PDB file of C-alpha atoms in Angstrom:
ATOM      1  CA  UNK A   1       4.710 -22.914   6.698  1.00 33.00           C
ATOM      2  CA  UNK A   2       7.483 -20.239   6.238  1.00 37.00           C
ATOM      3  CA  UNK A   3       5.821 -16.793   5.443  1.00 40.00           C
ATOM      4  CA  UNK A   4       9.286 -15.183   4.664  1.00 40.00           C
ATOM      5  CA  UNK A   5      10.934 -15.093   1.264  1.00 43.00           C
ATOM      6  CA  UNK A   6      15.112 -14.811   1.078  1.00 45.00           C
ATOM      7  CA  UNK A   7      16.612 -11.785   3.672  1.00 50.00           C
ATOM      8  CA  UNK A   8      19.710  -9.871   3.653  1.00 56.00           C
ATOM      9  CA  UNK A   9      20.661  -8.355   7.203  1.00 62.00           C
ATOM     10  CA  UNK A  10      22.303  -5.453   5.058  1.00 82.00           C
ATOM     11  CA  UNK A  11      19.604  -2.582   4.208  1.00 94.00           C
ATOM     12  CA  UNK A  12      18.938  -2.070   0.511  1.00 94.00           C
ATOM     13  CA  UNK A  13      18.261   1.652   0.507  1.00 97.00           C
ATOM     14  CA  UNK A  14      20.408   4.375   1.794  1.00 97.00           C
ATOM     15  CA  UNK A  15      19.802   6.982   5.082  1.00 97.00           C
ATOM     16  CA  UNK A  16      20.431  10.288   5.137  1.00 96.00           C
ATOM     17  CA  UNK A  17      23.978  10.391   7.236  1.00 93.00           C
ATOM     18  CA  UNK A  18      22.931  12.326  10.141  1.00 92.00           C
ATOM     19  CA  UNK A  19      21.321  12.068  14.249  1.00 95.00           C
ATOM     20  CA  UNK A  20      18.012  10.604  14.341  1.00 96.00           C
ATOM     21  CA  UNK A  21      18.874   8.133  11.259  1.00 98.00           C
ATOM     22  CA  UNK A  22      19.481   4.582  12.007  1.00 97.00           C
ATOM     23  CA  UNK A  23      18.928   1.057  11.187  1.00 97.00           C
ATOM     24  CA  UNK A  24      19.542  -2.365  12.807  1.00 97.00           C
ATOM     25  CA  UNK A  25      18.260  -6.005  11.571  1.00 97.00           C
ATOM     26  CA  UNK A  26      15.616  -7.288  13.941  1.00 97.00           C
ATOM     27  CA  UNK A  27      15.967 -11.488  14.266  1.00 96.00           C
ATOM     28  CA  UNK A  28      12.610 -11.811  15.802  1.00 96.00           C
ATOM     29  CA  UNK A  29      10.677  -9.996  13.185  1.00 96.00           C
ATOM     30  CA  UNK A  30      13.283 -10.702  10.214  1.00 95.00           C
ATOM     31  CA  UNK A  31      13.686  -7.005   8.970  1.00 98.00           C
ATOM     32  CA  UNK A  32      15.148  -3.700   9.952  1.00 98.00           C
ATOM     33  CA  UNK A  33      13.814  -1.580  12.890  1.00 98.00           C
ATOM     34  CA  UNK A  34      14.365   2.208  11.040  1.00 98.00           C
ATOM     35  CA  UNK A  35      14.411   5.359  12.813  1.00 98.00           C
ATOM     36  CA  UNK A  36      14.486   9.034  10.945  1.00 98.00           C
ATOM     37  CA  UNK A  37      14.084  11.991  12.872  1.00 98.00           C
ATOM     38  CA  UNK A  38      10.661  12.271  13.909  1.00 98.00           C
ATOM     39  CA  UNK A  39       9.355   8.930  13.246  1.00 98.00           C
ATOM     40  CA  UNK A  40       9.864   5.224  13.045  1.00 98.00           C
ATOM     41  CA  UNK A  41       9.617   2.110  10.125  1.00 98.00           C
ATOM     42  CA  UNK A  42      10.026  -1.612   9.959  1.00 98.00           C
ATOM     43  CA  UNK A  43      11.417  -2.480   6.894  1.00 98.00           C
ATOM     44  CA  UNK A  44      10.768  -6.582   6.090  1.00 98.00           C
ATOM     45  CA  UNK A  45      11.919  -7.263   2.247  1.00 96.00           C
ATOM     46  CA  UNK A  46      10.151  -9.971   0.496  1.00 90.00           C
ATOM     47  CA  UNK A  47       8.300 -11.103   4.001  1.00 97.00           C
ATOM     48  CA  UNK A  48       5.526 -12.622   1.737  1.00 98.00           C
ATOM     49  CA  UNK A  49       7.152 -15.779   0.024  1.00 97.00           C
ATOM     50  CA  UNK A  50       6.954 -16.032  -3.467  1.00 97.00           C
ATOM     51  CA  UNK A  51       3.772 -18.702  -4.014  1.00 98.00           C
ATOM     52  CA  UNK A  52       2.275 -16.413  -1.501  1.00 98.00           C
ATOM     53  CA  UNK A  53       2.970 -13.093  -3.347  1.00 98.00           C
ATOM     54  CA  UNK A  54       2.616 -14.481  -6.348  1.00 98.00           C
ATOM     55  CA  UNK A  55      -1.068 -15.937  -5.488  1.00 98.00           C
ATOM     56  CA  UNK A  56      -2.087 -12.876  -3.907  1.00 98.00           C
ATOM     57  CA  UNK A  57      -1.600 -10.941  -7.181  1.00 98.00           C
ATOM     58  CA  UNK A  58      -3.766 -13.258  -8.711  1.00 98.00           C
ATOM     59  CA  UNK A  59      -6.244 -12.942  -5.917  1.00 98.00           C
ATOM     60  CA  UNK A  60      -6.468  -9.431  -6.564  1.00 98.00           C
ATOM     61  CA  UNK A  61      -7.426  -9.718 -10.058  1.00 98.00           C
ATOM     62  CA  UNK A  62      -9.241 -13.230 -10.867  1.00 98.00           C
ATOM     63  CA  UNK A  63     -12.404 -12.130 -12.808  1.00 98.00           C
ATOM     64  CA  UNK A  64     -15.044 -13.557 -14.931  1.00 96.00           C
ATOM     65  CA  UNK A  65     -14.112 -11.746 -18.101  1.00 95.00           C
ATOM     66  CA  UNK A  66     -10.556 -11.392 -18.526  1.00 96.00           C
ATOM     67  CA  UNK A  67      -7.499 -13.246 -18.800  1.00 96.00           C
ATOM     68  CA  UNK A  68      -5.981 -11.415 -15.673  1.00 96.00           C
ATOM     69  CA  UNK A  69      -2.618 -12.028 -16.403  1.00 94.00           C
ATOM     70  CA  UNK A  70      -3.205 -10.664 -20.524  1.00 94.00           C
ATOM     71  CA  UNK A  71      -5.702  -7.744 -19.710  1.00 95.00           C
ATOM     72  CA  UNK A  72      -5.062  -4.444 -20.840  1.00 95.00           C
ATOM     73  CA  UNK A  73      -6.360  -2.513 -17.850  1.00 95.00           C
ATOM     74  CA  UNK A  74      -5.796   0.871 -18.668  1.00 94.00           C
ATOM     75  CA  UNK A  75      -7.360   0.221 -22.082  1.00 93.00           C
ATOM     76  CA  UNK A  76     -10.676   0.226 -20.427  1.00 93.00           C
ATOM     77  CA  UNK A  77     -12.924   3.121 -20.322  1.00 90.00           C
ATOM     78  CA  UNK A  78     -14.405   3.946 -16.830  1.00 86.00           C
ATOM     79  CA  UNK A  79     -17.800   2.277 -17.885  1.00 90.00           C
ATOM     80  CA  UNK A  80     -15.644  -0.834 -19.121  1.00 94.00           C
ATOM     81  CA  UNK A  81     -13.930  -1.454 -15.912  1.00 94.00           C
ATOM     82  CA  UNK A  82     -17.018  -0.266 -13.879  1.00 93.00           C
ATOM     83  CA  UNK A  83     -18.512  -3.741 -15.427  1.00 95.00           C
ATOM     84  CA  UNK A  84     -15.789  -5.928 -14.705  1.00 97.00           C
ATOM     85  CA  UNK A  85     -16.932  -8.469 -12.247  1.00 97.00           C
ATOM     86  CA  UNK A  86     -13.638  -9.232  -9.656  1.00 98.00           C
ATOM     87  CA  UNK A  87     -14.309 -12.613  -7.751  1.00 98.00           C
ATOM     88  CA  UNK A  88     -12.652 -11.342  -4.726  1.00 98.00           C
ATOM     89  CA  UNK A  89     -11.330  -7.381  -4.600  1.00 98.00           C
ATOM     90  CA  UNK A  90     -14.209  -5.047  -5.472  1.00 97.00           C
ATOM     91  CA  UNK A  91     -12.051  -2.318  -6.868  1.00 97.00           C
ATOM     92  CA  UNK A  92     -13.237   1.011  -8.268  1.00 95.00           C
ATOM     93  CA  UNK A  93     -12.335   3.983 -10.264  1.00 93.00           C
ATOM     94  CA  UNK A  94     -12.556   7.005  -7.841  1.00 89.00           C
ATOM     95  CA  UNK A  95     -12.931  10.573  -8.773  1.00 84.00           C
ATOM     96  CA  UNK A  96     -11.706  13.826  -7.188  1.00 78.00           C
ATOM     97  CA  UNK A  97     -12.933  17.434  -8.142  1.00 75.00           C
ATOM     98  CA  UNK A  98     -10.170  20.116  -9.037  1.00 72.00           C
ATOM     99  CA  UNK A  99     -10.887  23.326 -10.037  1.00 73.00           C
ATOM    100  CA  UNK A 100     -14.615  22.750 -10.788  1.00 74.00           C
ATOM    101  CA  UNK A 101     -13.839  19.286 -13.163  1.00 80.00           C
ATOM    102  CA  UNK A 102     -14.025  15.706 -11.920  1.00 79.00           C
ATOM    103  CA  UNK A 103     -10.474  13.939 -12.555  1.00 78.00           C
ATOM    104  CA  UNK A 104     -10.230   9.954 -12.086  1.00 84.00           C
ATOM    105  CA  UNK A 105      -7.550   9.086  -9.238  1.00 90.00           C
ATOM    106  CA  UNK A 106      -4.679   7.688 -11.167  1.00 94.00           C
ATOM    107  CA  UNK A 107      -4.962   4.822  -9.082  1.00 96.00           C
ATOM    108  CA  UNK A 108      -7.784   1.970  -8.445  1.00 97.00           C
ATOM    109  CA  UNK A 109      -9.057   1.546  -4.890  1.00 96.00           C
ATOM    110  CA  UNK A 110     -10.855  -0.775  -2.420  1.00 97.00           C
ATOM    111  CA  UNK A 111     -11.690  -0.269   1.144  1.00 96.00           C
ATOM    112  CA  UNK A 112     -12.059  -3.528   3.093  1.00 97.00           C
ATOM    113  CA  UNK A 113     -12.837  -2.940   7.419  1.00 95.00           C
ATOM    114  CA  UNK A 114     -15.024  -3.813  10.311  1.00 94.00           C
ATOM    115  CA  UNK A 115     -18.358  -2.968   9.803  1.00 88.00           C
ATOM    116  CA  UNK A 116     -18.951   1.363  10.291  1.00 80.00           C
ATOM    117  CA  UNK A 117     -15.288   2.051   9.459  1.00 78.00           C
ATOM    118  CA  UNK A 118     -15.749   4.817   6.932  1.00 79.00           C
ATOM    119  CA  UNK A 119     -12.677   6.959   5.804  1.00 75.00           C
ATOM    120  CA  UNK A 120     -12.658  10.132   4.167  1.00 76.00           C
ATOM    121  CA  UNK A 121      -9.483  11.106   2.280  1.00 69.00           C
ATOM    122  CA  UNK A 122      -9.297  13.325  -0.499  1.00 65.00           C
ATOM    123  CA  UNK A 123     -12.768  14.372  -0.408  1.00 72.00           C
ATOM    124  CA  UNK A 124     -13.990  10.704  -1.129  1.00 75.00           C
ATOM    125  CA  UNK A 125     -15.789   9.150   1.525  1.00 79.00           C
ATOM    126  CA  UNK A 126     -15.288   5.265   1.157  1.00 80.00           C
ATOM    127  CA  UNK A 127     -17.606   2.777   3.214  1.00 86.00           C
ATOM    128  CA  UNK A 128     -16.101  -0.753   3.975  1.00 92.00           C
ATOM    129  CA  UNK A 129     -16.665  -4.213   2.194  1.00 95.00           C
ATOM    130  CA  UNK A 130     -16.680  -7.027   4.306  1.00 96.00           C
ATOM    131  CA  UNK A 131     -13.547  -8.501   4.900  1.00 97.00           C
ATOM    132  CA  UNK A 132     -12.543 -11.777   3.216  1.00 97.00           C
ATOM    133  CA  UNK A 133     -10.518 -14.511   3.829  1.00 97.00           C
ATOM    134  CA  UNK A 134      -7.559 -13.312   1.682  1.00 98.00           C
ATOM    135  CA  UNK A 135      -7.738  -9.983   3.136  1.00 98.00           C
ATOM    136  CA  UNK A 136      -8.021 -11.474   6.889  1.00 98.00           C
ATOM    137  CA  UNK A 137      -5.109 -13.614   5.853  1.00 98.00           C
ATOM    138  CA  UNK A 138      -2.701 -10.641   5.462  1.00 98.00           C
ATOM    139  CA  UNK A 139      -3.438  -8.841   8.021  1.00 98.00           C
ATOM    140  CA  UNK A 140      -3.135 -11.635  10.637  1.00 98.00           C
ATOM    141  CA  UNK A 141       0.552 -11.455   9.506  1.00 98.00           C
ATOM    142  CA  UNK A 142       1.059  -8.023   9.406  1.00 98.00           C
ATOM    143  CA  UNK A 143      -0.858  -7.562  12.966  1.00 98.00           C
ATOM    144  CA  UNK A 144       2.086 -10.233  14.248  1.00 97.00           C
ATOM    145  CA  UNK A 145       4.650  -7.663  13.258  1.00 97.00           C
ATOM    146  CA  UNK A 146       3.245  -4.248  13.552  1.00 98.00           C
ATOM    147  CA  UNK A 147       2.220  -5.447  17.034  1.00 97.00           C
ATOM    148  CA  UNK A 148      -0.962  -3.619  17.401  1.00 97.00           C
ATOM    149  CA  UNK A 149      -4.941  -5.284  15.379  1.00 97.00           C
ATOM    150  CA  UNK A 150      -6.056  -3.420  12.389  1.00 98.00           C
ATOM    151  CA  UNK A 151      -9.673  -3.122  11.855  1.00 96.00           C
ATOM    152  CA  UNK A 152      -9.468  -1.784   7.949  1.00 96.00           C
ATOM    153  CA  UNK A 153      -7.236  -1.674   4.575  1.00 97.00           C
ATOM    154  CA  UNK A 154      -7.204   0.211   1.850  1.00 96.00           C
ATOM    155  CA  UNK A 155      -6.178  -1.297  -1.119  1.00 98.00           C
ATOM    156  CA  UNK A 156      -4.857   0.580  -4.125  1.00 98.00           C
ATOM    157  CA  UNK A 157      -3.850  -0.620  -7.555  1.00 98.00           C
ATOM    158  CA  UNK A 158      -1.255   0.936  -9.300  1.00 98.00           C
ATOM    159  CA  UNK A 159      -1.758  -0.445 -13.334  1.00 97.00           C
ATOM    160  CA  UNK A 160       1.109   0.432 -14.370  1.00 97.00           C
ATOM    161  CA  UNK A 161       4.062   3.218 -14.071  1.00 97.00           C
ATOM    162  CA  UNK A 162       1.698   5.916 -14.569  1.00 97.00           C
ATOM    163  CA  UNK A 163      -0.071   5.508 -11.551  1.00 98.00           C
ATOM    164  CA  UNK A 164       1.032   7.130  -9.103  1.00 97.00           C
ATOM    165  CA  UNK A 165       0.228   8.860  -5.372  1.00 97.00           C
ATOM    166  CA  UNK A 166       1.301  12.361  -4.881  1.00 96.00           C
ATOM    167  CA  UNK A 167       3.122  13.732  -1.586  1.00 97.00           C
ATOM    168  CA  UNK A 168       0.548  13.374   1.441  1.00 96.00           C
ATOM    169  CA  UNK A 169       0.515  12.298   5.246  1.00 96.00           C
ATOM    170  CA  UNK A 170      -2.012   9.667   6.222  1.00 94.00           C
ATOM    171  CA  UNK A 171      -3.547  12.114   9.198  1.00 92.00           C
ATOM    172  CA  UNK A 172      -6.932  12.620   8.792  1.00 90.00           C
ATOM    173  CA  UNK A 173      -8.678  12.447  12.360  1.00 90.00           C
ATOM    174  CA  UNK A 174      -9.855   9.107  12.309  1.00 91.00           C
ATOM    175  CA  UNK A 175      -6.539   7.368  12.274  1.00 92.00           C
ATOM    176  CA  UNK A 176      -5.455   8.850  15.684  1.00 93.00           C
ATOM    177  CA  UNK A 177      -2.932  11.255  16.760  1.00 94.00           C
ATOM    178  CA  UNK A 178       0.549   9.008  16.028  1.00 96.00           C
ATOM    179  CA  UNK A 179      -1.151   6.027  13.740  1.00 97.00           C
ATOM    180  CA  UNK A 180       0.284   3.011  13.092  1.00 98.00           C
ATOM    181  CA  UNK A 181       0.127   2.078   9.257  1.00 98.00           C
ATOM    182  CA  UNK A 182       0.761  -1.235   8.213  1.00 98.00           C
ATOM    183  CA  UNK A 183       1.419  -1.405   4.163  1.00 98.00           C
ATOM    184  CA  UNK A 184       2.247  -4.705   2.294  1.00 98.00           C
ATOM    185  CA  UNK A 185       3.349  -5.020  -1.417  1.00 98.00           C
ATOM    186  CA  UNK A 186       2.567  -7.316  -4.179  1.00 98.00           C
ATOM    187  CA  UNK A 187       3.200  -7.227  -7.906  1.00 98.00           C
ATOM    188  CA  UNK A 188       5.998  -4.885  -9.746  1.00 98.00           C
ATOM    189  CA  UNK A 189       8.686  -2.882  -7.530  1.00 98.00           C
ATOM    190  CA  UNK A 190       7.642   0.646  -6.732  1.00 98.00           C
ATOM    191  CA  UNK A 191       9.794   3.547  -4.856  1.00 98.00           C
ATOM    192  CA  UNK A 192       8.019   4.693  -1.881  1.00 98.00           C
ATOM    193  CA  UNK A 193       9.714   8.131  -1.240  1.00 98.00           C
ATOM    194  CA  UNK A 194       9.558   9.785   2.242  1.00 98.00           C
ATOM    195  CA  UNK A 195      10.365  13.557   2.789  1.00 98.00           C
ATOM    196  CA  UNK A 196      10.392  15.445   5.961  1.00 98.00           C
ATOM    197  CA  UNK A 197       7.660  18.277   6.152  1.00 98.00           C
ATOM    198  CA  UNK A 198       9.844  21.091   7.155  1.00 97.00           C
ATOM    199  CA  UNK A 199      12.134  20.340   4.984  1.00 97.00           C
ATOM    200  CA  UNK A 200      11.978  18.805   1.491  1.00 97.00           C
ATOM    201  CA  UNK A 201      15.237  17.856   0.605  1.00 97.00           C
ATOM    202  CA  UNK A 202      15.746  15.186   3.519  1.00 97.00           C
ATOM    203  CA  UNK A 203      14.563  12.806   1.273  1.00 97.00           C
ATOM    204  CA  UNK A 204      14.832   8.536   1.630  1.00 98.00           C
ATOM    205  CA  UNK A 205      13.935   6.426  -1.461  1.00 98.00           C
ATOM    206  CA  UNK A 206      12.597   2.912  -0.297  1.00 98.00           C
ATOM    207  CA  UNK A 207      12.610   0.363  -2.921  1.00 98.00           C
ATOM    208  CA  UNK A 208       8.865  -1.444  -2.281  1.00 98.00           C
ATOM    209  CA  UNK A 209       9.416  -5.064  -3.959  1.00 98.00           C
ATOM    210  CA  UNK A 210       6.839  -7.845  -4.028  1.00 98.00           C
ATOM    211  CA  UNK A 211       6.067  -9.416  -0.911  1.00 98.00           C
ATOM    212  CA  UNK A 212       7.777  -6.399   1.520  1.00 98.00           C
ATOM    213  CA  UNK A 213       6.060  -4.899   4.632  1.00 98.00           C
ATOM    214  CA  UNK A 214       6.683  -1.367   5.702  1.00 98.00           C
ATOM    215  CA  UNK A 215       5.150   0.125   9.028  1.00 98.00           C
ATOM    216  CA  UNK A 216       4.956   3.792   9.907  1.00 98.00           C
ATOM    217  CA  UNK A 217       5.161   4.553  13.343  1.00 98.00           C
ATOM    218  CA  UNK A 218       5.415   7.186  16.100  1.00 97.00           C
ATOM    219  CA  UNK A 219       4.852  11.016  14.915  1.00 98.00           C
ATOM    220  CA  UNK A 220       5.721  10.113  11.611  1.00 98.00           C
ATOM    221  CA  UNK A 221       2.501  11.538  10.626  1.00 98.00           C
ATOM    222  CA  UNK A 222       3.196  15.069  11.342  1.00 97.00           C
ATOM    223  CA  UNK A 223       6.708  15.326  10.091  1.00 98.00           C
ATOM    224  CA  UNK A 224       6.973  13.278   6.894  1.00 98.00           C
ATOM    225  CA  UNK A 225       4.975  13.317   3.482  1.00 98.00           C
ATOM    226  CA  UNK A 226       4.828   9.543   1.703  1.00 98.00           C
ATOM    227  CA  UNK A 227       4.344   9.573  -2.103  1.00 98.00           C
ATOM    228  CA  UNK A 228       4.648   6.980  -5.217  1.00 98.00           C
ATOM    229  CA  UNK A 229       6.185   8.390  -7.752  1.00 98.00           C
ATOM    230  CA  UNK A 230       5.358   8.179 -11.640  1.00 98.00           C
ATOM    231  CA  UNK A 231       7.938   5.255 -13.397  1.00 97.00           C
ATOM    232  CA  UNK A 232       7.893   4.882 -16.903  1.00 94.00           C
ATOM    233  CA  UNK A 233       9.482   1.788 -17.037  1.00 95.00           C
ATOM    234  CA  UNK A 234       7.396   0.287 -15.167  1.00 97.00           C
ATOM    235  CA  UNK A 235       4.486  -2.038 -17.114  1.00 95.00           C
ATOM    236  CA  UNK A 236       3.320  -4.318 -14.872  1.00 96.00           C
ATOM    237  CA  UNK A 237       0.713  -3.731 -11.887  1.00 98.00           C
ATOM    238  CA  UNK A 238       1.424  -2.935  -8.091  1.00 98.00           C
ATOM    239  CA  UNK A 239      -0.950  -3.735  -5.662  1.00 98.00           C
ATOM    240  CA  UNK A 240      -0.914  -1.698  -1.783  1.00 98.00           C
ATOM    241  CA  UNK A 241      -2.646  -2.574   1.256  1.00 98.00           C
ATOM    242  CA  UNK A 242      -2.292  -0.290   3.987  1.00 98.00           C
ATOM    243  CA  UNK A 243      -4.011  -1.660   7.050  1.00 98.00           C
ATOM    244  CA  UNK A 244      -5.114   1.132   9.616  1.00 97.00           C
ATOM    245  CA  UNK A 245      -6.935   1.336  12.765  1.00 95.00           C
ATOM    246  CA  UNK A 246     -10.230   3.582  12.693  1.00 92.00           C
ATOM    247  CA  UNK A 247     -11.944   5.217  15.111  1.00 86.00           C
ATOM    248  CA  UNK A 248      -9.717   3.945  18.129  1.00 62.00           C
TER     249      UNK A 248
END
């Protein structure tokens, strides 16, 4: 069965002109092999075929109340969605205390990993749900390009345009000194903005469609912050998996 969706051998977002940036189209893997300064990416547009993409979306939301494809998710309080009962993704409404007040992540999130596989980020401290077979089908596929086995995911779904994921670095001690991070994309196209540490202005804008794979690599880690970005045009929901390797 052919995993990959159509391919252009001509990248779809612009570099930074400048040493340390690069690209070049990679046969084996059918994407780009990116360097920046400081780090490394494979880029694979659309490597999730349509009927796959399109049934993982569905995956993520089947449920026994809703019509998944009509439901106004952001219409429902906290308590609402807390009843919801997903078939397969057992997503939840997290909360993160600034300034003495509890604020809901504007996000939804699911950890998935090997049994014991906690991660702490943001002051939440998530414990793992067993994995399942849509879940294990992913990241066989993503493990054949990122080269290395994953042993967790976090999933996070982004409603609408007003979700969003501020500027961070996925380093928190468990992941490793230079981790490897795996992240697939289903649902609406996002921008997944990368901007070096030291300083902000080197900026690169990757267009995250439905279907793509992007892997961070090397000391990316501790030179580059990764955010999502509010989009008000956006309406529809974006789903992000980014498999990780805990405690190795």
């Amino acid at each position: 069965m052919d995993l990959f969706g159509n391919h252009s051998d001509e990248l779809n977002f612009e570099l930074p002109v400048g040493a340390g940036f690069g690209a070049c189209w990679n046969e084996a893997k059918r994407g780009f092999d990116v360097t920046v300064p400081d780090g490394e990416l494979f880029y694979s547009r659309c490597f999730f075929d349509q009927r796959v993409s399109d049934r993982s979306v569905a995956y993520f939301l089947e449920n026994e109340e809703f019509d998944w494809r009509a439901a106004d998710w952001r219409g429902l309080s906290p308590e609402q969605f807390a009843a919801v009962q997903f078939r397969n993704i057992r997503w939840k409404q997290e909360f993160i205390r600034m300034f003495g007040k509890s604020h809901p992540l504007p996000r939804l999130t699911s950890w998935y990993g090997d049994s014991q596989k906690s991660y702490t980020y943001s002051g939440i401290t998530s414990f793992p749900h067993e994995w399942n077979k849509g879940l294990l089908y992913i990241r066989e596929r993503v493990e054949a390009v990122a080269g290395v086995p994953f042993n967790s995911v976090l999933l996070n779904w982004y409603r609408d345009g007003e979700d969003k994921i501020d500027w961070h670095a996925d380093d928190e001690p468990e992941l490793g000194t230079n981790p490897i991070i795996g992240s697939v994309n289903f649902g609406e196209t996002r921008d997944f903005v990368i901007r070096r540490i030291d300083d902000p202005h080197v900026k690169v804008t990757i267009p995250l469609e439905h279907g793509t794979v992007l892997i961070m690599a090397g000391p990316m880690q501790h030179h580059w912050h990764h955010a999502v970005p509010k989009r008000a045009k956006v309406r529809g929901s974006r789903f992000n998996l980014t498999f990780r390797r805990i405690g190795l």
